[in-house]
GROMACS .gro file of C-alpha atoms in nm:
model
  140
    1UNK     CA    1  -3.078   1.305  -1.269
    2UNK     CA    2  -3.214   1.437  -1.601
    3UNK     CA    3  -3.001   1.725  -1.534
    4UNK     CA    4  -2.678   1.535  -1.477
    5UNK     CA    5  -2.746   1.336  -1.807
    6UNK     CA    6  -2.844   1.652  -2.000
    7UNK     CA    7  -2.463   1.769  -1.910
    8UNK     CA    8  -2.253   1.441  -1.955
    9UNK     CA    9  -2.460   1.490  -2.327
   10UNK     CA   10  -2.259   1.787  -2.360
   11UNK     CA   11  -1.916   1.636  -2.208
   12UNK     CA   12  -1.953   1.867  -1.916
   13UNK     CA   13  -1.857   1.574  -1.670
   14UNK     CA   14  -1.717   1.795  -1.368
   15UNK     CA   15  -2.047   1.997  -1.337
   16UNK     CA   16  -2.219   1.654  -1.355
   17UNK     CA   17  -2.041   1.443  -1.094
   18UNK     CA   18  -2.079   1.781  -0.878
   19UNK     CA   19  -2.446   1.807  -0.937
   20UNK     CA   20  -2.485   1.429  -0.902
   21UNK     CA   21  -2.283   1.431  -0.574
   22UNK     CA   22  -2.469   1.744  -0.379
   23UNK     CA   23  -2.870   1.680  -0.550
   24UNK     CA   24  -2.898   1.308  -0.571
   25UNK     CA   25  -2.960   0.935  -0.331
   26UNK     CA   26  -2.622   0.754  -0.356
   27UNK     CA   27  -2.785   0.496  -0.598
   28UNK     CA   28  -2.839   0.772  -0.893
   29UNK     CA   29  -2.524   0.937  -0.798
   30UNK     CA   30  -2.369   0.591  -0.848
   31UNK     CA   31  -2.512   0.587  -1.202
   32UNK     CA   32  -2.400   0.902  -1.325
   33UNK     CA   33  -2.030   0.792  -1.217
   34UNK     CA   34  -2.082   0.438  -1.391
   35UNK     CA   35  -2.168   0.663  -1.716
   36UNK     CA   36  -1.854   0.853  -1.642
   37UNK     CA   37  -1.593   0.556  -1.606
   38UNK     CA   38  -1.761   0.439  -1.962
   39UNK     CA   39  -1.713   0.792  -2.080
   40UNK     CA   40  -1.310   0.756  -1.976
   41UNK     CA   41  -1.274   0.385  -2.099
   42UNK     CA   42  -1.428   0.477  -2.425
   43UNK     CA   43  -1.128   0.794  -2.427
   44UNK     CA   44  -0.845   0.561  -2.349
   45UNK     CA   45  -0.832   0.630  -2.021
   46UNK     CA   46  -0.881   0.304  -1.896
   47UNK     CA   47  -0.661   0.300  -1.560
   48UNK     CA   48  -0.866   0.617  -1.457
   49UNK     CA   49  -1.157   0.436  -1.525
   50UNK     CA   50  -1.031   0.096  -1.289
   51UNK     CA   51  -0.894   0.352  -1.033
   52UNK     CA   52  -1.228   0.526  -0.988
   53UNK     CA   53  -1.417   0.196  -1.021
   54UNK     CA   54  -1.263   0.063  -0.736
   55UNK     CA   55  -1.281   0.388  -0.527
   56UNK     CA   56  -1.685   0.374  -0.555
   57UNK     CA   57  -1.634   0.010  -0.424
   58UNK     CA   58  -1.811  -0.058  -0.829
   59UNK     CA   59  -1.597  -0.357  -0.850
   60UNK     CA   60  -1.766  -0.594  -1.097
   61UNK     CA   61  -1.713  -0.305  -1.314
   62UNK     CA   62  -1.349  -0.238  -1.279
   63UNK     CA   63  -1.342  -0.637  -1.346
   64UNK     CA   64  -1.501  -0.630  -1.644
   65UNK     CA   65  -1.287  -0.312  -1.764
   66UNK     CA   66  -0.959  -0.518  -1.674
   67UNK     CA   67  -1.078  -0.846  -1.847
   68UNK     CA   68  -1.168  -0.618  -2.156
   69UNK     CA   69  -0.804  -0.527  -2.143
   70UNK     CA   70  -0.685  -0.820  -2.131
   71UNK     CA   71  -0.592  -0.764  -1.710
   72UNK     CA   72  -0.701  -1.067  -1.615
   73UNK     CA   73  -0.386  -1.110  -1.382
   74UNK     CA   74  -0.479  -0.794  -1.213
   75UNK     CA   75  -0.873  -0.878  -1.213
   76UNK     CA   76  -0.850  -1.246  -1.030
   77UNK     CA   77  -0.699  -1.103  -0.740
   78UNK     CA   78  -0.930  -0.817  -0.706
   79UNK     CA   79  -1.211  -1.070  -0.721
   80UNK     CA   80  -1.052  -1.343  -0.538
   81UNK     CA   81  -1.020  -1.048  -0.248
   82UNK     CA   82  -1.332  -0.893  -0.288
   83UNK     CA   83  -1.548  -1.174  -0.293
   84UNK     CA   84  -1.246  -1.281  -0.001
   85UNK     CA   85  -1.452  -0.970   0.212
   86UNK     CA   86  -1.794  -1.013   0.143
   87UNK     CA   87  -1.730  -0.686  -0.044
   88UNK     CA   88  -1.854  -0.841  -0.442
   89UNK     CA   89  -2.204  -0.770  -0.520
   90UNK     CA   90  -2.432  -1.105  -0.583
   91UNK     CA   91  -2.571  -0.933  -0.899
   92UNK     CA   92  -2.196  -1.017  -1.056
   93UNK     CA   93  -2.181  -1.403  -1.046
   94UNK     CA   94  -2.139  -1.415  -1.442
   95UNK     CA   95  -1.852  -1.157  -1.443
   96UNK     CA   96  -1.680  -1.327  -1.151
   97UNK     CA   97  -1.692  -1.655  -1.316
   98UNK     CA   98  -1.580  -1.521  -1.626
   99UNK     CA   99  -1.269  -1.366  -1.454
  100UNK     CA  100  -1.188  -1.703  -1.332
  101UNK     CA  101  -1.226  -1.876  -1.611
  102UNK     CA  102  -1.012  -1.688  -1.793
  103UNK     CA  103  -0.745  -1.697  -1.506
  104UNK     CA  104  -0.748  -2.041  -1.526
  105UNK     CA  105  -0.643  -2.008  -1.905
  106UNK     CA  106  -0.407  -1.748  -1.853
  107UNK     CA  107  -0.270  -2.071  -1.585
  108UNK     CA  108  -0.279  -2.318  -1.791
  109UNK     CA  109  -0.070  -2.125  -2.068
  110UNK     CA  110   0.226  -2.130  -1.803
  111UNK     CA  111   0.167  -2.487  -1.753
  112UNK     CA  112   0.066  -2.448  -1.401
  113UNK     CA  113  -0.236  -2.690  -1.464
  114UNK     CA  114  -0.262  -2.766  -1.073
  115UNK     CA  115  -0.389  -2.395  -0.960
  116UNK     CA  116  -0.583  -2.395  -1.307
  117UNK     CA  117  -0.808  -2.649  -1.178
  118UNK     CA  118  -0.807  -2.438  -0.845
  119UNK     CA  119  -0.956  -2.190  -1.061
  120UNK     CA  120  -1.195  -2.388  -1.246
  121UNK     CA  121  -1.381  -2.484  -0.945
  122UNK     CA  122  -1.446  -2.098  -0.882
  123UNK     CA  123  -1.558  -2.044  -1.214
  124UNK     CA  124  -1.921  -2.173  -1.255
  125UNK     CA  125  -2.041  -2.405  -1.565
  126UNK     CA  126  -1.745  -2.267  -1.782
  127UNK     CA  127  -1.517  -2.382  -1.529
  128UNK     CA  128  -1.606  -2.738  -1.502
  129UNK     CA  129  -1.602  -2.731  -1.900
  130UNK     CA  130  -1.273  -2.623  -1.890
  131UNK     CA  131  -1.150  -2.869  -1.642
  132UNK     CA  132  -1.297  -3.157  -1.854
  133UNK     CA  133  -1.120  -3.044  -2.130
  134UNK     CA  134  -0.830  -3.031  -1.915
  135UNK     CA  135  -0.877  -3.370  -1.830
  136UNK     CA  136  -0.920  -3.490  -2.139
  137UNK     CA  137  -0.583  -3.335  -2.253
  138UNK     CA  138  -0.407  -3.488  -1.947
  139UNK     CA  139  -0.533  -3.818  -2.034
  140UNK     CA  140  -0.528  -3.833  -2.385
   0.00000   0.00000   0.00000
């Protein structure tokens, strides 16, 4: 591992990932490729990044990269499907509510209030907040 880091240091990612993929458990080797996918989002290269996300099955983190892009259209699906397939890792509650939340926004700025609410319910304390204040707008 110290080896792997000691070359991403130097930007010598392909000799990494190789070293990483042939020397190390799956959980390490899984690190070094999380420091990678920061590596390209941090270069611009932010549908790499999402792409190999998703092919290492890392999907909280290809949700947070699309939120941070503003994605959110792409990233509720993904969730929705993932957590759909017993597939989205129960360490990832916060980001999955977050994505949900802000689907419901991105909803409720087309004016489709009814599947906003759908939403809402999915996304955790900031969800019912939102649907209060959805509420409140409806009614007032």
């Amino acid at each position: 591992m110290d080896a792997c880091r000691y070359m991403q240091n130097f930007q010598r990612y392909d000799e990494s990932i190789w070293l990483a993929k042939v020397s190390l458990k799956l959980e390490e080797y899984g690190e070094v490729m999380k420091y990678f996918i920061d590596q390209l989002v941090n270069q611009g290269s932010r549908h790499l990044g999402i792409l190999l996300a998703v092919s290492l099955s890392l999907f909280d983190k290809a949700a947070e990269i699309l939120l941070a892009t503003k994605l959110v259209t792409v990233a509720a699906p993904l969730v929705e499907a993932c957590t759909e397939a017993g597939k989205w890792p129960d360490h990832a509650t916060a980001t999955k509510e977050r994505v949900f939340v802000e689907y419901a926004k991105y909803l409720v700025s087309l004016d489709n209030v009814p599947a906003a609410l759908q939403y809402c319910d999915l996304g955790g304390e900031k969800g019912k907040q939102l649907k209060e204040e959805l509420a409140l707008c409806a009614g007032g």
